[in-house]
Amino acid sequence: MAKKPPNQLKGWTAIAEFLGQTPAVVQRWHSEGMPVTKEGRFVYADPDELTRWVGTESGRRKPVHIASDNENLTADLREGLSYIRGHRKEKEKERV
């Protein structure tokens, strides 16, 4: 088996911690196209590829937000709710 490059994340837990999500979420994202390399029962991911994927994919599906320790989560919640309201209004206009 080939050794992983030193900058790669090994395992669902390491990938999940890097993205600030749970292992279940990152496994679901992998099924949606997130770049992860599988070798037997092991998984690896490149941090740069994950960052690019999160940034480019968010325009094609619901927004992804990775929280950091010193963020104002209330402002983030307001922004998310605003996005949902705007998305609903767009759908209502399409129905008319």
PDB file of C-alpha atoms in Angstrom:
ATOM      1  CA  MET A   1       0.000   0.000   0.000  1.00  0.00           C
ATOM      2  CA  ALA A   2       1.281   3.478  -0.913  1.00  0.00           C
ATOM      3  CA  LYS A   3       2.035   5.902   1.898  1.00  0.00           C
ATOM      4  CA  LYS A   4       0.015   9.092   2.046  1.00  0.00           C
ATOM      5  CA  PRO A   5       1.751  12.421   1.450  1.00  0.00           C
ATOM      6  CA  PRO A   6       2.469  14.254   4.741  1.00  0.00           C
ATOM      7  CA  ASN A   7      -0.010  17.090   4.128  1.00  0.00           C
ATOM      8  CA  GLN A   8      -3.008  14.803   3.607  1.00  0.00           C
ATOM      9  CA  LEU A   9      -5.670  14.097   6.193  1.00  0.00           C
ATOM     10  CA  LYS A  10      -6.136  10.425   7.070  1.00  0.00           C
ATOM     11  CA  GLY A  11      -9.528   9.064   8.099  1.00  0.00           C
ATOM     12  CA  TRP A  12     -13.057  10.402   8.316  1.00  0.00           C
ATOM     13  CA  THR A  13     -12.416  11.860  11.777  1.00  0.00           C
ATOM     14  CA  ALA A  14      -9.427  13.946  10.646  1.00  0.00           C
ATOM     15  CA  ILE A  15     -11.316  15.149   7.564  1.00  0.00           C
ATOM     16  CA  ALA A  16     -14.354  15.999   9.695  1.00  0.00           C
ATOM     17  CA  GLU A  17     -12.255  17.944  12.221  1.00  0.00           C
ATOM     18  CA  PHE A  18     -10.596  19.910   9.417  1.00  0.00           C
ATOM     19  CA  LEU A  19     -14.016  20.883   8.019  1.00  0.00           C
ATOM     20  CA  GLY A  20     -15.612  21.475  11.428  1.00  0.00           C
ATOM     21  CA  GLN A  21     -18.255  18.822  10.783  1.00  0.00           C
ATOM     22  CA  THR A  22     -19.113  15.337  12.001  1.00  0.00           C
ATOM     23  CA  PRO A  23     -17.804  12.209  10.266  1.00  0.00           C
ATOM     24  CA  ALA A  24     -21.349  11.420   9.126  1.00  0.00           C
ATOM     25  CA  VAL A  25     -21.606  14.789   7.367  1.00  0.00           C
ATOM     26  CA  VAL A  26     -18.291  14.411   5.549  1.00  0.00           C
ATOM     27  CA  GLN A  27     -19.221  10.884   4.464  1.00  0.00           C
ATOM     28  CA  ARG A  28     -22.453  12.276   3.010  1.00  0.00           C
ATOM     29  CA  TRP A  29     -20.491  15.074   1.307  1.00  0.00           C
ATOM     30  CA  HIS A  30     -18.187  12.430  -0.155  1.00  0.00           C
ATOM     31  CA  SER A  31     -21.238  10.762  -1.717  1.00  0.00           C
ATOM     32  CA  GLU A  32     -22.105  14.195  -3.169  1.00  0.00           C
ATOM     33  CA  GLY A  33     -18.677  14.515  -4.796  1.00  0.00           C
ATOM     34  CA  MET A  34     -16.276  15.756  -2.125  1.00  0.00           C
ATOM     35  CA  PRO A  35     -12.730  14.738  -3.195  1.00  0.00           C
ATOM     36  CA  VAL A  36     -11.599  11.860  -0.991  1.00  0.00           C
ATOM     37  CA  THR A  37      -9.207   9.072  -1.979  1.00  0.00           C
ATOM     38  CA  LYS A  38     -10.089   5.558  -0.825  1.00  0.00           C
ATOM     39  CA  GLU A  39      -7.432   2.876  -0.528  1.00  0.00           C
ATOM     40  CA  GLY A  40      -8.989  -0.285   0.820  1.00  0.00           C
ATOM     41  CA  ARG A  41     -10.575   0.641   4.118  1.00  0.00           C
ATOM     42  CA  PHE A  42      -8.541   3.843   4.473  1.00  0.00           C
ATOM     43  CA  VAL A  43      -9.541   7.315   3.255  1.00  0.00           C
ATOM     44  CA  TYR A  44      -7.350  10.339   2.572  1.00  0.00           C
ATOM     45  CA  ALA A  45      -8.069  13.916   1.588  1.00  0.00           C
ATOM     46  CA  ASP A  46      -5.943  16.878   0.593  1.00  0.00           C
ATOM     47  CA  PRO A  47      -6.792  19.981   2.682  1.00  0.00           C
ATOM     48  CA  ASP A  48      -6.388  22.300  -0.344  1.00  0.00           C
ATOM     49  CA  GLU A  49      -8.752  20.187  -2.454  1.00  0.00           C
ATOM     50  CA  LEU A  50     -11.327  20.133   0.352  1.00  0.00           C
ATOM     51  CA  THR A  51     -11.136  23.911   0.715  1.00  0.00           C
ATOM     52  CA  ARG A  52     -11.624  24.362  -3.040  1.00  0.00           C
ATOM     53  CA  TRP A  53     -14.498  21.883  -3.106  1.00  0.00           C
ATOM     54  CA  VAL A  54     -16.334  23.587  -0.240  1.00  0.00           C
ATOM     55  CA  GLY A  55     -15.908  26.983  -1.946  1.00  0.00           C
ATOM     56  CA  THR A  56     -16.953  25.922  -5.445  1.00  0.00           C
ATOM     57  CA  GLU A  57     -19.693  23.487  -4.522  1.00  0.00           C
ATOM     58  CA  SER A  58     -21.495  25.890  -2.225  1.00  0.00           C
ATOM     59  CA  GLY A  59     -22.793  27.804  -5.251  1.00  0.00           C
ATOM     60  CA  ARG A  60     -24.531  24.700  -6.566  1.00  0.00           C
ATOM     61  CA  ARG A  61     -26.228  23.521  -3.405  1.00  0.00           C
ATOM     62  CA  LYS A  62     -27.129  24.894  -0.016  1.00  0.00           C
ATOM     63  CA  PRO A  63     -24.365  27.072   1.443  1.00  0.00           C
ATOM     64  CA  VAL A  64     -21.704  25.462   3.602  1.00  0.00           C
ATOM     65  CA  HIS A  65     -20.354  27.368   6.565  1.00  0.00           C
ATOM     66  CA  ILE A  66     -17.475  26.173   8.678  1.00  0.00           C
ATOM     67  CA  ALA A  67     -17.491  27.975  12.023  1.00  0.00           C
ATOM     68  CA  SER A  68     -14.343  28.980  13.834  1.00  0.00           C
ATOM     69  CA  ASP A  69     -13.901  29.626  17.544  1.00  0.00           C
ATOM     70  CA  ASN A  70     -14.077  33.437  17.462  1.00  0.00           C
ATOM     71  CA  GLU A  71     -17.105  33.990  15.224  1.00  0.00           C
ATOM     72  CA  ASN A  72     -20.366  35.756  15.869  1.00  0.00           C
ATOM     73  CA  LEU A  73     -22.731  32.827  15.348  1.00  0.00           C
ATOM     74  CA  THR A  74     -25.815  35.010  15.798  1.00  0.00           C
ATOM     75  CA  ALA A  75     -24.835  37.051  12.733  1.00  0.00           C
ATOM     76  CA  ASP A  76     -24.194  33.834  10.821  1.00  0.00           C
ATOM     77  CA  LEU A  77     -27.637  32.534  11.765  1.00  0.00           C
ATOM     78  CA  ARG A  78     -29.265  35.770  10.587  1.00  0.00           C
ATOM     79  CA  GLU A  79     -27.384  35.537   7.284  1.00  0.00           C
ATOM     80  CA  GLY A  80     -28.477  31.924   6.828  1.00  0.00           C
ATOM     81  CA  LEU A  81     -32.108  32.763   7.548  1.00  0.00           C
ATOM     82  CA  SER A  82     -31.934  35.650   5.100  1.00  0.00           C
ATOM     83  CA  TYR A  83     -30.621  33.276   2.432  1.00  0.00           C
ATOM     84  CA  ILE A  84     -33.486  30.830   3.054  1.00  0.00           C
ATOM     85  CA  ARG A  85     -36.106  33.601   2.907  1.00  0.00           C
ATOM     86  CA  GLY A  86     -34.658  34.888  -0.358  1.00  0.00           C
ATOM     87  CA  HIS A  87     -34.573  31.377  -1.785  1.00  0.00           C
ATOM     88  CA  ARG A  88     -38.242  30.857  -0.855  1.00  0.00           C
ATOM     89  CA  LYS A  89     -39.211  34.148  -2.505  1.00  0.00           C
ATOM     90  CA  GLU A  90     -37.441  33.087  -5.715  1.00  0.00           C
ATOM     91  CA  LYS A  91     -39.355  29.783  -5.720  1.00  0.00           C
ATOM     92  CA  GLU A  92     -42.656  31.597  -5.162  1.00  0.00           C
ATOM     93  CA  LYS A  93     -41.956  33.915  -8.103  1.00  0.00           C
ATOM     94  CA  GLU A  94     -41.221  30.877 -10.318  1.00  0.00           C
ATOM     95  CA  ARG A  95     -44.628  29.394  -9.466  1.00  0.00           C
ATOM     96  CA  VAL A  96     -46.537  32.537 -10.478  1.00  0.00           C
TER      97      VAL A  96
END
